[in-house]
């Protein structure tokens, strides 16, 4: 009776009997396979060396990618540090808003920045205190983290200029109570995208919230 074996059967047998090629070393020497790069016949040993070289290249590429991500994160952390120090030095509301715009538009290269505040002090003559509709206020209250992605249809989009294709909406809170929204906009559809992490944006929101609350309630 002839037994039919497929490739999976052979692979399973060799895995279960790792001493096979020790017992049949001459068989190993006789096996040749096609080189995946140029199609010529090579030995299993050569193929293994080639596979190791390919694997090393993959690992080197992954390491280079991790190093690049690390360098990018270091650069962002440095910018956050500079923004933190700047906000700590701000003595009034005008200084806080100026520094936010300066750092976000400068170091972070955000093309458009807008800020709206409510229920915290009152400087009606300033654009930051222009009335925000109830929908925008409820939306800010619903955000647990910064929103990143395409424009949301909120009337708040009018706070920014034309041509915005992606945005980040960062809630500003005093304790658990929202009192404003920081909006970052870009003409690049991929600048702020739904899958991106929000850790740094959330940190910016926390720093901005603290600095704004302090500037608007200096006696507390």
PDB file of C-alpha atoms in Angstrom:
ATOM      1  CA  UNK A   1       0.000   0.000   0.000  1.00  0.00           C
ATOM      2  CA  UNK A   2       1.458   3.349  -1.079  1.00  0.00           C
ATOM      3  CA  UNK A   3       1.298   6.170   1.479  1.00  0.00           C
ATOM      4  CA  UNK A   4       0.902   9.679   0.100  1.00  0.00           C
ATOM      5  CA  UNK A   5       2.731  12.406   2.019  1.00  0.00           C
ATOM      6  CA  UNK A   6       2.281  16.118   1.547  1.00  0.00           C
ATOM      7  CA  UNK A   7       4.698  18.902   2.477  1.00  0.00           C
ATOM      8  CA  UNK A   8       3.072  19.419   5.869  1.00  0.00           C
ATOM      9  CA  UNK A   9       3.594  15.749   6.743  1.00  0.00           C
ATOM     10  CA  UNK A  10       7.272  15.975   5.822  1.00  0.00           C
ATOM     11  CA  UNK A  11       7.744  19.201   7.787  1.00  0.00           C
ATOM     12  CA  UNK A  12       6.014  17.710  10.837  1.00  0.00           C
ATOM     13  CA  UNK A  13       8.175  14.569  10.672  1.00  0.00           C
ATOM     14  CA  UNK A  14      11.421  16.548  10.488  1.00  0.00           C
ATOM     15  CA  UNK A  15      10.369  18.730  13.418  1.00  0.00           C
ATOM     16  CA  UNK A  16       9.527  15.640  15.436  1.00  0.00           C
ATOM     17  CA  UNK A  17      12.829  13.947  14.536  1.00  0.00           C
ATOM     18  CA  UNK A  18      15.555  16.641  14.793  1.00  0.00           C
ATOM     19  CA  UNK A  19      18.273  13.970  14.607  1.00  0.00           C
ATOM     20  CA  UNK A  20      17.216  12.856  11.114  1.00  0.00           C
ATOM     21  CA  UNK A  21      20.014  14.684   9.294  1.00  0.00           C
ATOM     22  CA  UNK A  22      22.553  13.494  11.844  1.00  0.00           C
ATOM     23  CA  UNK A  23      21.615   9.938  10.933  1.00  0.00           C
ATOM     24  CA  UNK A  24      21.431  10.685   7.193  1.00  0.00           C
ATOM     25  CA  UNK A  25      24.061  13.380   6.686  1.00  0.00           C
ATOM     26  CA  UNK A  26      24.649  12.262   3.090  1.00  0.00           C
ATOM     27  CA  UNK A  27      21.017  13.059   2.265  1.00  0.00           C
ATOM     28  CA  UNK A  28      21.471  16.648   3.498  1.00  0.00           C
ATOM     29  CA  UNK A  29      24.503  17.075   1.250  1.00  0.00           C
ATOM     30  CA  UNK A  30      22.547  15.870  -1.772  1.00  0.00           C
ATOM     31  CA  UNK A  31      19.562  18.223  -1.368  1.00  0.00           C
ATOM     32  CA  UNK A  32      19.578  21.363  -3.494  1.00  0.00           C
ATOM     33  CA  UNK A  33      16.905  24.025  -3.649  1.00  0.00           C
ATOM     34  CA  UNK A  34      16.280  27.156  -5.681  1.00  0.00           C
ATOM     35  CA  UNK A  35      17.815  30.423  -4.556  1.00  0.00           C
ATOM     36  CA  UNK A  36      14.835  32.798  -4.005  1.00  0.00           C
ATOM     37  CA  UNK A  37      16.872  35.721  -5.354  1.00  0.00           C
ATOM     38  CA  UNK A  38      18.173  34.391  -8.654  1.00  0.00           C
ATOM     39  CA  UNK A  39      16.701  30.908  -9.086  1.00  0.00           C
ATOM     40  CA  UNK A  40      20.009  29.005  -9.205  1.00  0.00           C
ATOM     41  CA  UNK A  41      20.350  25.695  -7.338  1.00  0.00           C
ATOM     42  CA  UNK A  42      21.997  25.981  -3.906  1.00  0.00           C
ATOM     43  CA  UNK A  43      22.509  23.685  -0.925  1.00  0.00           C
ATOM     44  CA  UNK A  44      20.366  23.810   2.199  1.00  0.00           C
ATOM     45  CA  UNK A  45      23.317  25.289   4.102  1.00  0.00           C
ATOM     46  CA  UNK A  46      23.589  28.131   1.589  1.00  0.00           C
ATOM     47  CA  UNK A  47      19.856  28.643   1.806  1.00  0.00           C
ATOM     48  CA  UNK A  48      20.042  28.831   5.600  1.00  0.00           C
ATOM     49  CA  UNK A  49      22.818  31.410   5.395  1.00  0.00           C
ATOM     50  CA  UNK A  50      20.766  33.415   2.934  1.00  0.00           C
ATOM     51  CA  UNK A  51      17.732  33.238   5.223  1.00  0.00           C
ATOM     52  CA  UNK A  52      19.869  34.447   8.136  1.00  0.00           C
ATOM     53  CA  UNK A  53      21.160  37.349   6.052  1.00  0.00           C
ATOM     54  CA  UNK A  54      17.600  38.288   5.081  1.00  0.00           C
ATOM     55  CA  UNK A  55      16.516  38.059   8.708  1.00  0.00           C
ATOM     56  CA  UNK A  56      19.423  40.258   9.782  1.00  0.00           C
ATOM     57  CA  UNK A  57      18.413  42.866   7.214  1.00  0.00           C
ATOM     58  CA  UNK A  58      14.856  42.827   8.578  1.00  0.00           C
ATOM     59  CA  UNK A  59      16.120  43.210  12.137  1.00  0.00           C
ATOM     60  CA  UNK A  60      18.437  46.045  11.122  1.00  0.00           C
ATOM     61  CA  UNK A  61      15.534  47.814   9.406  1.00  0.00           C
ATOM     62  CA  UNK A  62      13.342  47.342  12.493  1.00  0.00           C
ATOM     63  CA  UNK A  63      16.105  48.651  14.763  1.00  0.00           C
ATOM     64  CA  UNK A  64      16.583  51.690  12.523  1.00  0.00           C
ATOM     65  CA  UNK A  65      12.826  52.314  12.691  1.00  0.00           C
ATOM     66  CA  UNK A  66      12.818  52.057  16.496  1.00  0.00           C
ATOM     67  CA  UNK A  67      15.773  54.444  16.703  1.00  0.00           C
ATOM     68  CA  UNK A  68      13.948  56.897  14.438  1.00  0.00           C
ATOM     69  CA  UNK A  69      10.800  56.695  16.592  1.00  0.00           C
ATOM     70  CA  UNK A  70      12.912  57.230  19.696  1.00  0.00           C
ATOM     71  CA  UNK A  71      14.570  60.287  18.191  1.00  0.00           C
ATOM     72  CA  UNK A  72      11.185  61.686  17.152  1.00  0.00           C
ATOM     73  CA  UNK A  73       9.801  61.145  20.653  1.00  0.00           C
ATOM     74  CA  UNK A  74      12.855  62.801  22.180  1.00  0.00           C
ATOM     75  CA  UNK A  75      12.315  65.814  19.924  1.00  0.00           C
ATOM     76  CA  UNK A  76       8.641  66.051  20.904  1.00  0.00           C
ATOM     77  CA  UNK A  77       9.475  65.756  24.597  1.00  0.00           C
ATOM     78  CA  UNK A  78      12.001  68.569  24.223  1.00  0.00           C
ATOM     79  CA  UNK A  79       9.324  70.764  22.642  1.00  0.00           C
ATOM     80  CA  UNK A  80       6.878  69.884  25.423  1.00  0.00           C
ATOM     81  CA  UNK A  81       9.513  70.768  27.996  1.00  0.00           C
ATOM     82  CA  UNK A  82      10.099  74.151  26.361  1.00  0.00           C
ATOM     83  CA  UNK A  83       6.341  74.820  26.252  1.00  0.00           C
ATOM     84  CA  UNK A  84       5.993  73.860  29.920  1.00  0.00           C
ATOM     85  CA  UNK A  85       8.748  76.249  30.986  1.00  0.00           C
ATOM     86  CA  UNK A  86       7.256  79.022  28.866  1.00  0.00           C
ATOM     87  CA  UNK A  87       3.767  78.588  30.344  1.00  0.00           C
ATOM     88  CA  UNK A  88       5.168  78.541  33.882  1.00  0.00           C
ATOM     89  CA  UNK A  89       6.658  81.946  33.248  1.00  0.00           C
ATOM     90  CA  UNK A  90       3.429  83.448  31.825  1.00  0.00           C
ATOM     91  CA  UNK A  91       1.985  86.033  34.210  1.00  0.00           C
ATOM     92  CA  UNK A  92      -1.329  86.840  32.553  1.00  0.00           C
ATOM     93  CA  UNK A  93      -3.905  85.600  30.064  1.00  0.00           C
ATOM     94  CA  UNK A  94      -2.388  87.472  27.130  1.00  0.00           C
ATOM     95  CA  UNK A  95       1.022  85.902  27.777  1.00  0.00           C
ATOM     96  CA  UNK A  96      -0.454  82.392  28.014  1.00  0.00           C
ATOM     97  CA  UNK A  97      -2.339  82.644  24.716  1.00  0.00           C
ATOM     98  CA  UNK A  98       0.642  84.240  23.002  1.00  0.00           C
ATOM     99  CA  UNK A  99       2.984  81.467  24.134  1.00  0.00           C
ATOM    100  CA  UNK A 100       0.536  78.720  23.178  1.00  0.00           C
ATOM    101  CA  UNK A 101       0.265  80.107  19.656  1.00  0.00           C
ATOM    102  CA  UNK A 102       3.994  80.754  19.410  1.00  0.00           C
ATOM    103  CA  UNK A 103       5.003  77.219  20.389  1.00  0.00           C
ATOM    104  CA  UNK A 104       2.208  75.329  18.613  1.00  0.00           C
ATOM    105  CA  UNK A 105       2.632  77.238  15.348  1.00  0.00           C
ATOM    106  CA  UNK A 106       6.428  77.441  15.671  1.00  0.00           C
ATOM    107  CA  UNK A 107       8.084  74.438  17.296  1.00  0.00           C
ATOM    108  CA  UNK A 108       5.185  72.050  16.603  1.00  0.00           C
ATOM    109  CA  UNK A 109       4.528  73.505  13.121  1.00  0.00           C
ATOM    110  CA  UNK A 110       0.732  73.478  13.436  1.00  0.00           C
ATOM    111  CA  UNK A 111      -0.634  75.674  10.615  1.00  0.00           C
ATOM    112  CA  UNK A 112      -3.777  76.860  12.390  1.00  0.00           C
ATOM    113  CA  UNK A 113      -4.585  77.223  16.091  1.00  0.00           C
ATOM    114  CA  UNK A 114      -7.799  78.439  17.721  1.00  0.00           C
ATOM    115  CA  UNK A 115      -8.934  78.685  21.331  1.00  0.00           C
ATOM    116  CA  UNK A 116     -12.392  79.144  22.861  1.00  0.00           C
ATOM    117  CA  UNK A 117     -13.185  79.421  26.566  1.00  0.00           C
ATOM    118  CA  UNK A 118     -16.349  79.600  28.608  1.00  0.00           C
ATOM    119  CA  UNK A 119     -17.491  79.587  32.255  1.00  0.00           C
ATOM    120  CA  UNK A 120     -14.104  80.767  33.516  1.00  0.00           C
ATOM    121  CA  UNK A 121     -13.648  84.499  33.956  1.00  0.00           C
ATOM    122  CA  UNK A 122     -14.923  86.943  31.369  1.00  0.00           C
ATOM    123  CA  UNK A 123     -12.932  89.016  28.912  1.00  0.00           C
ATOM    124  CA  UNK A 124     -15.722  89.538  26.406  1.00  0.00           C
ATOM    125  CA  UNK A 125     -13.647  91.793  24.186  1.00  0.00           C
ATOM    126  CA  UNK A 126     -11.239  88.976  23.321  1.00  0.00           C
ATOM    127  CA  UNK A 127     -11.967  86.492  20.501  1.00  0.00           C
ATOM    128  CA  UNK A 128     -11.179  83.543  22.799  1.00  0.00           C
ATOM    129  CA  UNK A 129     -14.402  84.333  24.671  1.00  0.00           C
ATOM    130  CA  UNK A 130     -16.658  84.559  21.641  1.00  0.00           C
ATOM    131  CA  UNK A 131     -19.737  82.467  22.451  1.00  0.00           C
ATOM    132  CA  UNK A 132     -19.463  78.740  21.792  1.00  0.00           C
ATOM    133  CA  UNK A 133     -22.740  77.017  20.928  1.00  0.00           C
ATOM    134  CA  UNK A 134     -24.235  74.312  23.130  1.00  0.00           C
ATOM    135  CA  UNK A 135     -23.297  71.539  20.683  1.00  0.00           C
ATOM    136  CA  UNK A 136     -19.611  72.486  20.898  1.00  0.00           C
ATOM    137  CA  UNK A 137     -19.729  72.665  24.678  1.00  0.00           C
ATOM    138  CA  UNK A 138     -21.377  69.240  24.925  1.00  0.00           C
ATOM    139  CA  UNK A 139     -18.839  67.822  22.496  1.00  0.00           C
ATOM    140  CA  UNK A 140     -15.939  69.160  24.575  1.00  0.00           C
ATOM    141  CA  UNK A 141     -17.529  67.602  27.663  1.00  0.00           C
ATOM    142  CA  UNK A 142     -17.771  64.206  25.914  1.00  0.00           C
ATOM    143  CA  UNK A 143     -14.084  64.053  25.001  1.00  0.00           C
ATOM    144  CA  UNK A 144     -12.012  61.858  27.298  1.00  0.00           C
ATOM    145  CA  UNK A 145      -8.941  62.390  25.124  1.00  0.00           C
ATOM    146  CA  UNK A 146      -8.050  64.669  22.248  1.00  0.00           C
ATOM    147  CA  UNK A 147      -9.889  63.980  18.990  1.00  0.00           C
ATOM    148  CA  UNK A 148      -7.804  63.555  15.842  1.00  0.00           C
ATOM    149  CA  UNK A 149      -9.198  63.124  12.347  1.00  0.00           C
ATOM    150  CA  UNK A 150     -11.215  64.831   9.628  1.00  0.00           C
ATOM    151  CA  UNK A 151     -13.392  67.812  10.373  1.00  0.00           C
ATOM    152  CA  UNK A 152     -16.347  66.889  12.553  1.00  0.00           C
ATOM    153  CA  UNK A 153     -19.071  69.155  11.223  1.00  0.00           C
ATOM    154  CA  UNK A 154     -19.077  71.223  14.411  1.00  0.00           C
ATOM    155  CA  UNK A 155     -19.728  74.904  13.985  1.00  0.00           C
ATOM    156  CA  UNK A 156     -16.445  75.338  15.872  1.00  0.00           C
ATOM    157  CA  UNK A 157     -14.649  74.655  12.597  1.00  0.00           C
ATOM    158  CA  UNK A 158     -15.365  78.277  11.706  1.00  0.00           C
ATOM    159  CA  UNK A 159     -12.830  79.260  14.351  1.00  0.00           C
ATOM    160  CA  UNK A 160     -10.135  78.154  11.931  1.00  0.00           C
ATOM    161  CA  UNK A 161      -9.350  79.406   8.448  1.00  0.00           C
ATOM    162  CA  UNK A 162     -10.346  77.746   5.193  1.00  0.00           C
ATOM    163  CA  UNK A 163      -8.798  74.617   3.714  1.00  0.00           C
ATOM    164  CA  UNK A 164      -8.613  72.551   6.916  1.00  0.00           C
ATOM    165  CA  UNK A 165      -8.628  68.821   6.081  1.00  0.00           C
ATOM    166  CA  UNK A 166      -7.615  67.365   9.436  1.00  0.00           C
ATOM    167  CA  UNK A 167      -7.789  68.642  12.965  1.00  0.00           C
ATOM    168  CA  UNK A 168      -7.161  67.917  16.606  1.00  0.00           C
ATOM    169  CA  UNK A 169      -9.665  68.977  19.250  1.00  0.00           C
ATOM    170  CA  UNK A 170      -8.144  69.178  22.718  1.00  0.00           C
ATOM    171  CA  UNK A 171     -10.536  69.621  25.657  1.00  0.00           C
ATOM    172  CA  UNK A 172      -9.522  72.069  28.375  1.00  0.00           C
ATOM    173  CA  UNK A 173     -10.625  71.190  31.897  1.00  0.00           C
ATOM    174  CA  UNK A 174     -10.540  72.574  35.383  1.00  0.00           C
ATOM    175  CA  UNK A 175     -10.813  69.420  37.454  1.00  0.00           C
ATOM    176  CA  UNK A 176     -13.522  67.415  35.712  1.00  0.00           C
ATOM    177  CA  UNK A 177     -15.304  70.494  34.375  1.00  0.00           C
ATOM    178  CA  UNK A 178     -14.594  71.489  30.734  1.00  0.00           C
ATOM    179  CA  UNK A 179     -14.104  75.199  30.198  1.00  0.00           C
ATOM    180  CA  UNK A 180     -12.776  75.365  26.662  1.00  0.00           C
ATOM    181  CA  UNK A 181     -11.478  73.758  23.529  1.00  0.00           C
ATOM    182  CA  UNK A 182      -8.092  74.044  21.848  1.00  0.00           C
ATOM    183  CA  UNK A 183      -8.363  73.399  18.116  1.00  0.00           C
ATOM    184  CA  UNK A 184      -5.424  72.581  15.837  1.00  0.00           C
ATOM    185  CA  UNK A 185      -6.001  72.470  12.094  1.00  0.00           C
ATOM    186  CA  UNK A 186      -3.996  71.469   9.034  1.00  0.00           C
ATOM    187  CA  UNK A 187      -4.466  71.442   5.278  1.00  0.00           C
ATOM    188  CA  UNK A 188      -2.713  68.054   5.278  1.00  0.00           C
ATOM    189  CA  UNK A 189      -5.343  65.296   5.560  1.00  0.00           C
ATOM    190  CA  UNK A 190      -2.816  63.012   7.302  1.00  0.00           C
ATOM    191  CA  UNK A 191      -1.453  65.493   9.839  1.00  0.00           C
ATOM    192  CA  UNK A 192      -4.086  64.491  12.403  1.00  0.00           C
ATOM    193  CA  UNK A 193      -5.565  61.051  11.782  1.00  0.00           C
ATOM    194  CA  UNK A 194      -7.859  58.835  13.908  1.00  0.00           C
ATOM    195  CA  UNK A 195      -5.256  56.143  14.640  1.00  0.00           C
ATOM    196  CA  UNK A 196      -2.576  58.492  15.941  1.00  0.00           C
ATOM    197  CA  UNK A 197      -1.760  58.520  19.632  1.00  0.00           C
ATOM    198  CA  UNK A 198      -3.065  61.409  21.708  1.00  0.00           C
ATOM    199  CA  UNK A 199      -0.674  61.254  24.681  1.00  0.00           C
ATOM    200  CA  UNK A 200       1.249  64.394  23.749  1.00  0.00           C
ATOM    201  CA  UNK A 201      -1.897  66.293  22.758  1.00  0.00           C
ATOM    202  CA  UNK A 202      -3.494  65.361  26.075  1.00  0.00           C
ATOM    203  CA  UNK A 203      -0.400  66.647  27.879  1.00  0.00           C
ATOM    204  CA  UNK A 204      -0.595  69.917  25.963  1.00  0.00           C
ATOM    205  CA  UNK A 205      -4.250  70.182  26.962  1.00  0.00           C
ATOM    206  CA  UNK A 206      -3.396  69.644  30.631  1.00  0.00           C
ATOM    207  CA  UNK A 207      -0.621  72.239  30.552  1.00  0.00           C
ATOM    208  CA  UNK A 208      -2.779  74.768  28.707  1.00  0.00           C
ATOM    209  CA  UNK A 209      -5.705  74.175  31.082  1.00  0.00           C
ATOM    210  CA  UNK A 210      -3.528  74.774  34.142  1.00  0.00           C
ATOM    211  CA  UNK A 211      -1.894  77.894  32.737  1.00  0.00           C
ATOM    212  CA  UNK A 212      -5.196  79.405  31.535  1.00  0.00           C
ATOM    213  CA  UNK A 213      -7.023  78.662  34.788  1.00  0.00           C
ATOM    214  CA  UNK A 214      -4.171  80.235  36.770  1.00  0.00           C
ATOM    215  CA  UNK A 215      -4.097  83.321  34.577  1.00  0.00           C
ATOM    216  CA  UNK A 216      -7.873  83.834  34.749  1.00  0.00           C
ATOM    217  CA  UNK A 217      -8.132  83.211  38.493  1.00  0.00           C
ATOM    218  CA  UNK A 218      -4.941  84.800  39.862  1.00  0.00           C
ATOM    219  CA  UNK A 219      -6.323  85.220  43.380  1.00  0.00           C
ATOM    220  CA  UNK A 220      -7.024  81.531  43.953  1.00  0.00           C
TER     221      UNK A 220
END
